[in-house]
């Protein structure tokens, strides 16, 4: 049932279950980790920020070779191993008492998470026909949001309790979620090994993706589109507090609106994205919708509380529509433009855009929106629109290289 929120039976449903269980732990970890490291471990907040920045910078780099490992040694085994390693890193957080052990554990955690994401994408490519991958990724995104919501609720209980035992319990839940995720992934069949490049194509050595300029351009454009990621968690709360008369609690409303919309409508939004042309159209439409969202957000400044609240809710609706369209298009492009024998490596590289956006996004958004006000909102919308229109030509140039190299669909090995 393609219209259902639940994916079809078989590998698709197993992948969604793995995503859901992992997301529950991630949600609990995300809402409690900062306070745990500062109030329980006793680290300075600035050092926590520095340590996490270093860790995710390493994670961005590690995703590519770990994705290549999934290509060469098997996606299922690599994904299971990395899920266990990530769980072990979270367990190590329970015993760290200083900055250096914290950074080491955080680096292992970030590298394993980045590699796990690439390995799961490789699994998906090996087990799911090309025409069904974007639809499944929409299901996975819905499952991810649902898991995050449940996990955030558990984390909220720990925050309310405010005790060391409560924080340790949350971290234990995250460890368990990785162990369960690994067990669920073991239920999947092993995809066949990566196809051998067709005769006549140039043999690629090492990490070929970093030399693939056309794919690098596509990834950079997608990174620009992803700069909106810290919008709900950072930029809009600050904008509401400093530039509008809207009540502070509206931040929670906007977050719930975004999460609920993705859970309910991401599958439907992705349904029509089945190839290169439909993917670039989806990204282009998302660019226009994001420009409209930025314009409406800008209108929230200077009015009454009711006017500001109305503009913010309307802008949030437009923003989540743009987010879902851009996500569906970029998922399709990331698979379609990758060589069949290096899906993990290329997915690992494409995933660095998320890390870069999360790292640079807070600085970019706060500078533009809080520093420049309305002009900053319009500049953000215009940059998104330009990147969305540039994606089409960039993707077509990469496809001209990829399509002749496309290998046969992988065969499952039970």
CSV table of C-alpha atoms in Angstrom, one decimal:
chain,number,residue,atom,x,y,z
A,1,UNK,CA,0.0,0.0,0.0
A,2,UNK,CA,2.0,3.0,-1.3
A,3,UNK,CA,-0.4,5.5,0.3
A,4,UNK,CA,0.0,4.0,3.8
A,5,UNK,CA,2.3,5.5,6.5
A,6,UNK,CA,3.6,1.9,6.9
A,7,UNK,CA,5.9,0.7,4.1
A,8,UNK,CA,5.4,-2.7,2.4
A,9,UNK,CA,6.4,-5.9,4.0
A,10,UNK,CA,9.9,-7.2,3.5
A,11,UNK,CA,13.2,-5.3,3.5
A,12,UNK,CA,11.4,-1.9,3.3
A,13,UNK,CA,9.5,-2.5,6.6
A,14,UNK,CA,12.5,-3.8,8.3
A,15,UNK,CA,14.6,-0.8,7.3
A,16,UNK,CA,11.8,1.5,8.6
A,17,UNK,CA,11.7,-0.4,11.9
A,18,UNK,CA,15.5,0.0,12.3
A,19,UNK,CA,15.1,3.7,11.6
A,20,UNK,CA,12.3,4.0,14.2
A,21,UNK,CA,14.1,2.2,17.0
A,22,UNK,CA,17.3,4.2,16.4
A,23,UNK,CA,15.4,7.5,16.3
A,24,UNK,CA,13.8,6.9,19.7
A,25,UNK,CA,17.2,6.8,21.3
A,26,UNK,CA,18.5,9.7,19.2
A,27,UNK,CA,15.5,11.9,20.3
A,28,UNK,CA,16.1,11.2,24.0
A,29,UNK,CA,19.9,11.8,23.6
A,30,UNK,CA,19.5,15.1,21.7
A,31,UNK,CA,17.3,16.8,24.2
A,32,UNK,CA,19.3,15.8,27.3
A,33,UNK,CA,23.0,15.5,26.1
A,34,UNK,CA,23.9,19.2,26.5
A,35,UNK,CA,22.7,19.4,30.0
A,36,UNK,CA,24.2,16.0,30.9
A,37,UNK,CA,27.6,17.0,29.8
A,38,UNK,CA,27.5,20.3,31.5
A,39,UNK,CA,25.6,19.6,34.8
A,40,UNK,CA,26.4,15.9,35.4
A,41,UNK,CA,29.9,15.5,33.8
A,42,UNK,CA,30.8,19.1,34.8
A,43,UNK,CA,32.2,20.3,31.4
A,44,UNK,CA,32.2,24.0,30.5
A,45,UNK,CA,29.4,24.7,27.9
A,46,UNK,CA,32.0,26.2,25.5
A,47,UNK,CA,34.1,23.1,25.7
A,48,UNK,CA,31.1,20.9,25.1
A,49,UNK,CA,30.4,23.0,21.9
A,50,UNK,CA,34.0,22.8,20.8
A,51,UNK,CA,34.1,19.0,21.4
A,52,UNK,CA,31.0,18.3,19.5
A,53,UNK,CA,32.1,20.6,16.6
A,54,UNK,CA,35.4,18.6,16.4
A,55,UNK,CA,33.5,15.3,16.5
A,56,UNK,CA,31.0,16.1,13.8
A,57,UNK,CA,33.8,17.5,11.6
A,58,UNK,CA,35.5,14.1,11.9
A,59,UNK,CA,32.1,12.5,11.3
A,60,UNK,CA,31.7,14.4,8.0
A,61,UNK,CA,35.1,13.1,6.8
A,62,UNK,CA,34.6,9.6,8.1
A,63,UNK,CA,31.3,9.0,6.3
A,64,UNK,CA,33.0,8.6,3.0
A,65,UNK,CA,35.6,5.9,3.8
A,66,UNK,CA,33.1,4.1,6.0
A,67,UNK,CA,30.6,4.2,3.1
A,68,UNK,CA,33.3,2.8,0.9
A,69,UNK,CA,33.8,0.0,3.5
A,70,UNK,CA,30.1,-0.8,3.1
A,71,UNK,CA,30.6,-1.1,-0.7
A,72,UNK,CA,33.6,-3.4,-0.4
A,73,UNK,CA,32.9,-5.5,2.7
A,74,UNK,CA,29.1,-5.7,2.7
A,75,UNK,CA,26.5,-3.1,3.7
A,76,UNK,CA,24.6,-5.2,6.2
A,77,UNK,CA,27.6,-6.3,8.2
A,78,UNK,CA,29.1,-2.8,8.2
A,79,UNK,CA,25.7,-1.2,9.3
A,80,UNK,CA,25.4,-3.7,12.1
A,81,UNK,CA,29.0,-3.2,13.3
A,82,UNK,CA,28.6,0.6,13.2
A,83,UNK,CA,25.4,0.5,15.1
A,84,UNK,CA,27.1,-1.5,17.8
A,85,UNK,CA,30.1,0.9,17.8
A,86,UNK,CA,27.8,4.0,18.1
A,87,UNK,CA,26.0,2.3,21.0
A,88,UNK,CA,29.3,1.6,22.7
A,89,UNK,CA,30.3,5.3,22.3
A,90,UNK,CA,27.1,6.4,24.0
A,91,UNK,CA,27.8,3.9,26.8
A,92,UNK,CA,31.3,5.4,27.1
A,93,UNK,CA,29.7,8.8,27.8
A,94,UNK,CA,28.4,7.3,31.1
A,95,UNK,CA,32.0,7.0,32.3
A,96,UNK,CA,33.7,10.1,31.0
A,97,UNK,CA,34.8,12.7,33.6
A,98,UNK,CA,37.0,15.0,31.5
A,99,UNK,CA,37.3,16.9,28.3
A,100,UNK,CA,39.7,14.6,26.4
A,101,UNK,CA,37.7,11.4,27.1
A,102,UNK,CA,34.6,13.3,26.1
A,103,UNK,CA,36.0,14.4,22.8
A,104,UNK,CA,37.3,10.9,22.0
A,105,UNK,CA,33.9,9.3,22.7
A,106,UNK,CA,32.2,12.0,20.8
A,107,UNK,CA,34.5,11.4,17.8
A,108,UNK,CA,33.8,7.7,17.8
A,109,UNK,CA,30.0,8.4,18.1
A,110,UNK,CA,29.9,11.0,15.3
A,111,UNK,CA,32.1,8.8,12.9
A,112,UNK,CA,29.9,5.7,13.6
A,113,UNK,CA,26.7,7.7,13.1
A,114,UNK,CA,27.9,9.1,9.8
A,115,UNK,CA,29.1,5.7,8.6
A,116,UNK,CA,25.9,4.0,9.7
A,117,UNK,CA,23.8,6.5,7.7
A,118,UNK,CA,25.9,5.7,4.6
A,119,UNK,CA,25.8,1.9,5.2
A,120,UNK,CA,22.0,2.0,5.6
A,121,UNK,CA,21.7,3.9,2.3
A,122,UNK,CA,23.9,1.3,0.7
A,123,UNK,CA,21.6,-1.5,2.1
A,124,UNK,CA,18.6,0.3,0.8
A,125,UNK,CA,20.1,0.6,-2.7
A,126,UNK,CA,20.9,-3.1,-2.7
A,127,UNK,CA,17.6,-4.3,-1.4
A,128,UNK,CA,15.0,-1.9,-3.0
A,129,UNK,CA,14.4,-1.4,-6.7
A,130,UNK,CA,15.5,2.0,-8.0
A,131,UNK,CA,11.9,3.3,-8.6
A,132,UNK,CA,10.9,2.6,-5.0
A,133,UNK,CA,13.8,4.1,-3.1
A,134,UNK,CA,12.6,7.7,-2.8
A,135,UNK,CA,9.2,6.5,-1.6
A,136,UNK,CA,10.9,4.3,1.0
A,137,UNK,CA,13.1,7.2,2.1
A,138,UNK,CA,10.0,9.2,2.7
A,139,UNK,CA,8.7,6.4,4.9
A,140,UNK,CA,12.0,6.4,6.8
A,141,UNK,CA,11.9,10.1,7.3
A,142,UNK,CA,8.4,9.7,8.8
A,143,UNK,CA,9.6,6.9,11.0
A,144,UNK,CA,12.6,9.1,12.1
A,145,UNK,CA,10.3,12.0,13.1
A,146,UNK,CA,8.0,9.7,15.0
A,147,UNK,CA,10.9,8.1,16.8
A,148,UNK,CA,12.4,11.5,17.6
A,149,UNK,CA,9.1,12.7,19.1
A,150,UNK,CA,8.8,9.6,21.3
A,151,UNK,CA,12.5,9.9,22.4
A,152,UNK,CA,12.1,13.6,23.0
A,153,UNK,CA,9.2,12.8,25.3
A,154,UNK,CA,11.4,10.4,27.3
A,155,UNK,CA,14.1,13.0,27.4
A,156,UNK,CA,11.7,15.5,28.7
A,157,UNK,CA,10.8,13.3,31.6
A,158,UNK,CA,14.5,13.1,32.5
A,159,UNK,CA,14.8,16.9,32.3
A,160,UNK,CA,11.8,17.3,34.5
A,161,UNK,CA,13.4,14.9,37.1
A,162,UNK,CA,16.8,16.6,36.8
A,163,UNK,CA,18.6,13.8,38.5
A,164,UNK,CA,21.8,12.0,37.5
A,165,UNK,CA,20.0,8.7,37.5
A,166,UNK,CA,17.4,10.1,35.1
A,167,UNK,CA,20.1,11.3,32.7
A,168,UNK,CA,21.9,8.0,32.9
A,169,UNK,CA,18.6,6.2,32.2
A,170,UNK,CA,18.2,8.3,29.0
A,171,UNK,CA,21.7,7.4,27.8
A,172,UNK,CA,20.9,3.7,28.6
A,173,UNK,CA,17.8,4.0,26.4
A,174,UNK,CA,20.0,5.3,23.5
A,175,UNK,CA,22.5,2.5,23.9
A,176,UNK,CA,19.6,0.0,23.8
A,177,UNK,CA,18.2,1.6,20.7
A,178,UNK,CA,21.4,1.1,18.8
A,179,UNK,CA,21.6,-2.6,20.0
A,180,UNK,CA,18.0,-3.2,18.9
A,181,UNK,CA,18.7,-1.4,15.6
A,182,UNK,CA,21.6,-3.7,15.0
A,183,UNK,CA,19.4,-6.7,15.7
A,184,UNK,CA,16.7,-5.5,13.3
A,185,UNK,CA,19.3,-4.9,10.6
A,186,UNK,CA,20.4,-8.6,11.0
A,187,UNK,CA,17.0,-9.6,9.8
A,188,UNK,CA,17.7,-8.2,6.4
A,189,UNK,CA,19.0,-10.4,3.6
A,190,UNK,CA,22.5,-9.6,2.4
A,191,UNK,CA,22.6,-7.7,-0.9
A,192,UNK,CA,24.9,-9.0,-3.6
A,193,UNK,CA,28.3,-7.5,-3.8
A,194,UNK,CA,28.6,-4.2,-5.7
A,195,UNK,CA,28.4,-4.6,-9.4
A,196,UNK,CA,31.6,-4.5,-11.3
A,197,UNK,CA,32.0,-1.4,-13.6
A,198,UNK,CA,31.1,-2.2,-17.1
A,199,UNK,CA,33.9,-2.9,-19.6
A,200,UNK,CA,35.3,0.1,-21.2
A,201,UNK,CA,34.8,2.4,-18.2
A,202,UNK,CA,37.8,3.9,-16.5
A,203,UNK,CA,38.8,2.1,-13.3
A,204,UNK,CA,38.5,4.2,-10.2
A,205,UNK,CA,41.0,4.0,-7.4
A,206,UNK,CA,40.7,5.2,-3.8
A,207,UNK,CA,37.9,7.6,-2.9
A,208,UNK,CA,36.7,8.5,-6.3
A,209,UNK,CA,33.9,10.7,-5.1
A,210,UNK,CA,36.2,13.5,-4.0
A,211,UNK,CA,37.5,13.7,-7.6
A,212,UNK,CA,34.1,13.6,-9.1
A,213,UNK,CA,33.6,17.3,-9.6
A,214,UNK,CA,30.1,17.0,-11.0
A,215,UNK,CA,28.8,15.1,-8.0
A,216,UNK,CA,30.7,17.5,-5.7
A,217,UNK,CA,28.8,20.4,-7.3
A,218,UNK,CA,25.5,18.6,-6.7
A,219,UNK,CA,26.4,18.0,-3.1
A,220,UNK,CA,27.4,21.6,-2.5
A,221,UNK,CA,24.2,22.9,-4.0
A,222,UNK,CA,22.2,20.5,-1.7
A,223,UNK,CA,24.3,21.8,1.2
A,224,UNK,CA,23.1,25.3,0.4
A,225,UNK,CA,19.5,24.1,0.4
A,226,UNK,CA,20.1,22.4,3.8
A,227,UNK,CA,21.2,25.6,5.5
A,228,UNK,CA,17.6,25.9,6.6
A,229,UNK,CA,18.1,23.0,9.0
A,230,UNK,CA,18.8,25.1,12.2
A,231,UNK,CA,15.8,27.3,11.4
A,232,UNK,CA,13.3,25.8,13.8
A,233,UNK,CA,15.8,24.9,16.5
A,234,UNK,CA,17.8,28.1,16.6
A,235,UNK,CA,17.0,30.9,14.2
A,236,UNK,CA,13.3,31.2,14.7
A,237,UNK,CA,13.3,31.0,18.5
A,238,UNK,CA,15.8,33.9,18.5
A,239,UNK,CA,13.9,35.8,15.9
A,240,UNK,CA,10.6,35.4,17.8
A,241,UNK,CA,12.3,36.6,21.0
A,242,UNK,CA,14.2,39.5,19.6
A,243,UNK,CA,12.2,40.7,16.5
A,244,UNK,CA,8.5,39.9,17.1
A,245,UNK,CA,5.8,40.4,19.6
A,246,UNK,CA,4.8,36.7,19.4
A,247,UNK,CA,4.7,34.6,22.6
A,248,UNK,CA,7.8,32.4,23.3
A,249,UNK,CA,5.6,29.3,23.5
A,250,UNK,CA,4.9,29.5,19.8
A,251,UNK,CA,8.3,27.9,19.2
A,252,UNK,CA,6.9,24.6,20.5
A,253,UNK,CA,3.9,25.0,18.3
A,254,UNK,CA,6.0,25.5,15.2
A,255,UNK,CA,8.2,22.5,16.1
A,256,UNK,CA,5.2,20.2,16.6
A,257,UNK,CA,3.7,21.5,13.3
A,258,UNK,CA,6.9,20.7,11.4
A,259,UNK,CA,7.3,17.2,12.9
A,260,UNK,CA,3.7,16.3,12.5
A,261,UNK,CA,3.6,17.4,8.9
A,262,UNK,CA,6.6,15.4,8.0
A,263,UNK,CA,5.2,12.3,9.7
A,264,UNK,CA,1.9,12.6,7.9
A,265,UNK,CA,2.7,14.0,4.5
A,266,UNK,CA,6.3,13.2,3.5
A,267,UNK,CA,5.3,9.9,1.8
A,268,UNK,CA,2.7,11.7,-0.2
A,269,UNK,CA,5.1,14.5,-1.2
A,270,UNK,CA,7.6,12.0,-2.4
A,271,UNK,CA,5.2,9.9,-4.4
A,272,UNK,CA,5.7,11.7,-7.7
A,273,UNK,CA,9.5,11.8,-7.5
A,274,UNK,CA,10.7,8.8,-9.6
A,275,UNK,CA,13.5,10.0,-11.8
A,276,UNK,CA,15.9,12.8,-12.6
A,277,UNK,CA,13.4,15.1,-14.2
A,278,UNK,CA,10.8,14.8,-11.4
A,279,UNK,CA,13.5,15.2,-8.8
A,280,UNK,CA,14.9,18.4,-10.2
A,281,UNK,CA,11.3,19.7,-10.6
A,282,UNK,CA,10.6,19.0,-7.0
A,283,UNK,CA,13.8,20.8,-5.9
A,284,UNK,CA,12.9,23.8,-8.1
A,285,UNK,CA,9.4,24.0,-6.7
A,286,UNK,CA,10.7,23.8,-3.2
A,287,UNK,CA,13.0,26.8,-3.9
A,288,UNK,CA,10.0,28.9,-4.8
A,289,UNK,CA,8.1,27.8,-1.7
A,290,UNK,CA,11.1,28.5,0.5
A,291,UNK,CA,11.3,32.0,-0.9
A,292,UNK,CA,7.7,32.5,-0.1
A,293,UNK,CA,8.2,31.1,3.4
A,294,UNK,CA,11.1,33.5,4.0
A,295,UNK,CA,9.0,36.5,2.8
A,296,UNK,CA,6.2,35.6,5.2
A,297,UNK,CA,8.6,35.0,8.1
A,298,UNK,CA,10.0,38.5,7.5
A,299,UNK,CA,6.4,40.0,7.8
A,300,UNK,CA,6.2,38.7,11.4
A,301,UNK,CA,8.4,41.6,12.6
A,302,UNK,CA,6.9,44.9,13.6
A,303,UNK,CA,3.2,43.8,14.0
A,304,UNK,CA,1.0,42.9,16.9
A,305,UNK,CA,1.4,39.5,18.7
A,306,UNK,CA,-1.6,38.1,16.7
A,307,UNK,CA,-0.2,39.3,13.4
A,308,UNK,CA,3.2,38.0,14.2
A,309,UNK,CA,1.9,34.6,15.3
A,310,UNK,CA,-0.2,34.3,12.1
A,311,UNK,CA,2.7,35.1,9.9
A,312,UNK,CA,5.0,32.7,11.8
A,313,UNK,CA,2.5,29.8,11.5
A,314,UNK,CA,1.9,30.5,7.8
A,315,UNK,CA,5.7,30.7,7.2
A,316,UNK,CA,6.2,27.4,9.0
A,317,UNK,CA,3.6,25.7,6.9
A,318,UNK,CA,5.3,26.9,3.7
A,319,UNK,CA,8.8,26.0,5.1
A,320,UNK,CA,7.8,22.4,5.9
A,321,UNK,CA,6.3,22.0,2.4
A,322,UNK,CA,9.6,23.3,0.9
A,323,UNK,CA,11.5,20.9,3.2
A,324,UNK,CA,9.5,17.9,2.1
A,325,UNK,CA,9.8,18.7,-1.5
A,326,UNK,CA,13.5,19.4,-1.4
A,327,UNK,CA,14.2,16.2,0.7
A,328,UNK,CA,12.3,14.0,-1.8
A,329,UNK,CA,14.2,15.5,-4.8
A,330,UNK,CA,17.6,15.3,-3.2
A,331,UNK,CA,17.1,11.7,-2.1
A,332,UNK,CA,16.4,10.7,-5.7
A,333,UNK,CA,19.4,12.6,-7.0
A,334,UNK,CA,21.8,11.2,-4.4
A,335,UNK,CA,21.1,7.6,-5.6
A,336,UNK,CA,20.5,8.2,-9.3
A,337,UNK,CA,23.8,10.1,-9.7
A,338,UNK,CA,26.0,7.7,-7.8
A,339,UNK,CA,27.8,4.8,-9.6
A,340,UNK,CA,26.2,1.5,-8.9
A,341,UNK,CA,29.5,0.0,-7.5
A,342,UNK,CA,30.1,2.9,-5.1
A,343,UNK,CA,26.8,3.8,-3.6
A,344,UNK,CA,28.1,3.8,0.0
A,345,UNK,CA,31.0,6.0,-0.7
A,346,UNK,CA,28.9,8.5,-2.6
A,347,UNK,CA,26.1,8.4,0.0
A,348,UNK,CA,28.7,9.1,2.7
A,349,UNK,CA,29.9,12.1,0.8
A,350,UNK,CA,26.4,13.4,0.0
A,351,UNK,CA,25.6,13.1,3.7
A,352,UNK,CA,28.4,15.5,4.6
A,353,UNK,CA,26.1,18.2,3.4
A,354,UNK,CA,23.9,17.6,6.5
A,355,UNK,CA,26.9,18.0,8.8
A,356,UNK,CA,28.2,21.1,7.1
A,357,UNK,CA,24.8,22.7,7.2
A,358,UNK,CA,24.4,21.9,10.9
A,359,UNK,CA,27.8,23.4,11.5
A,360,UNK,CA,27.6,26.5,9.4
A,361,UNK,CA,23.9,27.0,9.4
A,362,UNK,CA,23.7,28.5,12.9
A,363,UNK,CA,26.3,31.2,12.0
A,364,UNK,CA,24.8,31.9,8.6
A,365,UNK,CA,21.2,32.1,9.8
A,366,UNK,CA,21.8,34.2,12.9
A,367,UNK,CA,24.0,36.6,10.9
A,368,UNK,CA,21.4,37.0,8.1
A,369,UNK,CA,18.2,37.0,10.1
A,370,UNK,CA,19.1,38.7,13.3
A,371,UNK,CA,21.7,41.0,11.9
A,372,UNK,CA,20.0,42.0,8.6
A,373,UNK,CA,16.3,41.4,9.4
A,374,UNK,CA,14.0,41.5,6.4
A,375,UNK,CA,16.8,41.8,4.0
A,376,UNK,CA,18.4,38.7,5.5
A,377,UNK,CA,15.2,36.7,5.1
A,378,UNK,CA,14.9,37.7,1.5
A,379,UNK,CA,18.6,36.9,0.8
A,380,UNK,CA,18.2,33.5,2.4
A,381,UNK,CA,15.1,32.8,0.2
A,382,UNK,CA,16.9,34.1,-2.9
A,383,UNK,CA,20.0,31.9,-2.3
A,384,UNK,CA,17.7,28.9,-1.9
A,385,UNK,CA,16.0,29.6,-5.1
A,386,UNK,CA,19.2,30.1,-7.1
A,387,UNK,CA,20.6,26.8,-5.7
A,388,UNK,CA,17.4,25.0,-6.5
A,389,UNK,CA,17.5,26.2,-10.1
A,390,UNK,CA,21.2,25.4,-10.5
A,391,UNK,CA,20.6,21.8,-9.3
A,392,UNK,CA,18.9,20.9,-12.6
A,393,UNK,CA,21.8,21.6,-14.9
A,394,UNK,CA,24.3,20.2,-12.4
A,395,UNK,CA,22.4,17.0,-12.0
A,396,UNK,CA,22.0,16.6,-15.8
A,397,UNK,CA,25.8,17.0,-16.3
A,398,UNK,CA,26.4,14.3,-13.7
A,399,UNK,CA,23.8,12.0,-15.1
A,400,UNK,CA,25.5,12.2,-18.5
A,401,UNK,CA,28.5,10.4,-16.9
A,402,UNK,CA,26.5,8.1,-14.6
A,403,UNK,CA,24.0,6.6,-16.9
A,404,UNK,CA,26.5,4.9,-19.3
A,405,UNK,CA,28.1,3.3,-16.2
A,406,UNK,CA,24.8,2.0,-14.6
A,407,UNK,CA,25.0,-1.6,-13.8
A,408,UNK,CA,22.2,-4.2,-13.5
A,409,UNK,CA,19.9,-4.2,-10.5
A,410,UNK,CA,21.5,-6.1,-7.6
A,411,UNK,CA,20.3,-9.6,-6.7
A,412,UNK,CA,19.5,-10.6,-3.2
A,413,UNK,CA,21.6,-13.3,-1.5
A,414,UNK,CA,19.7,-15.1,1.3
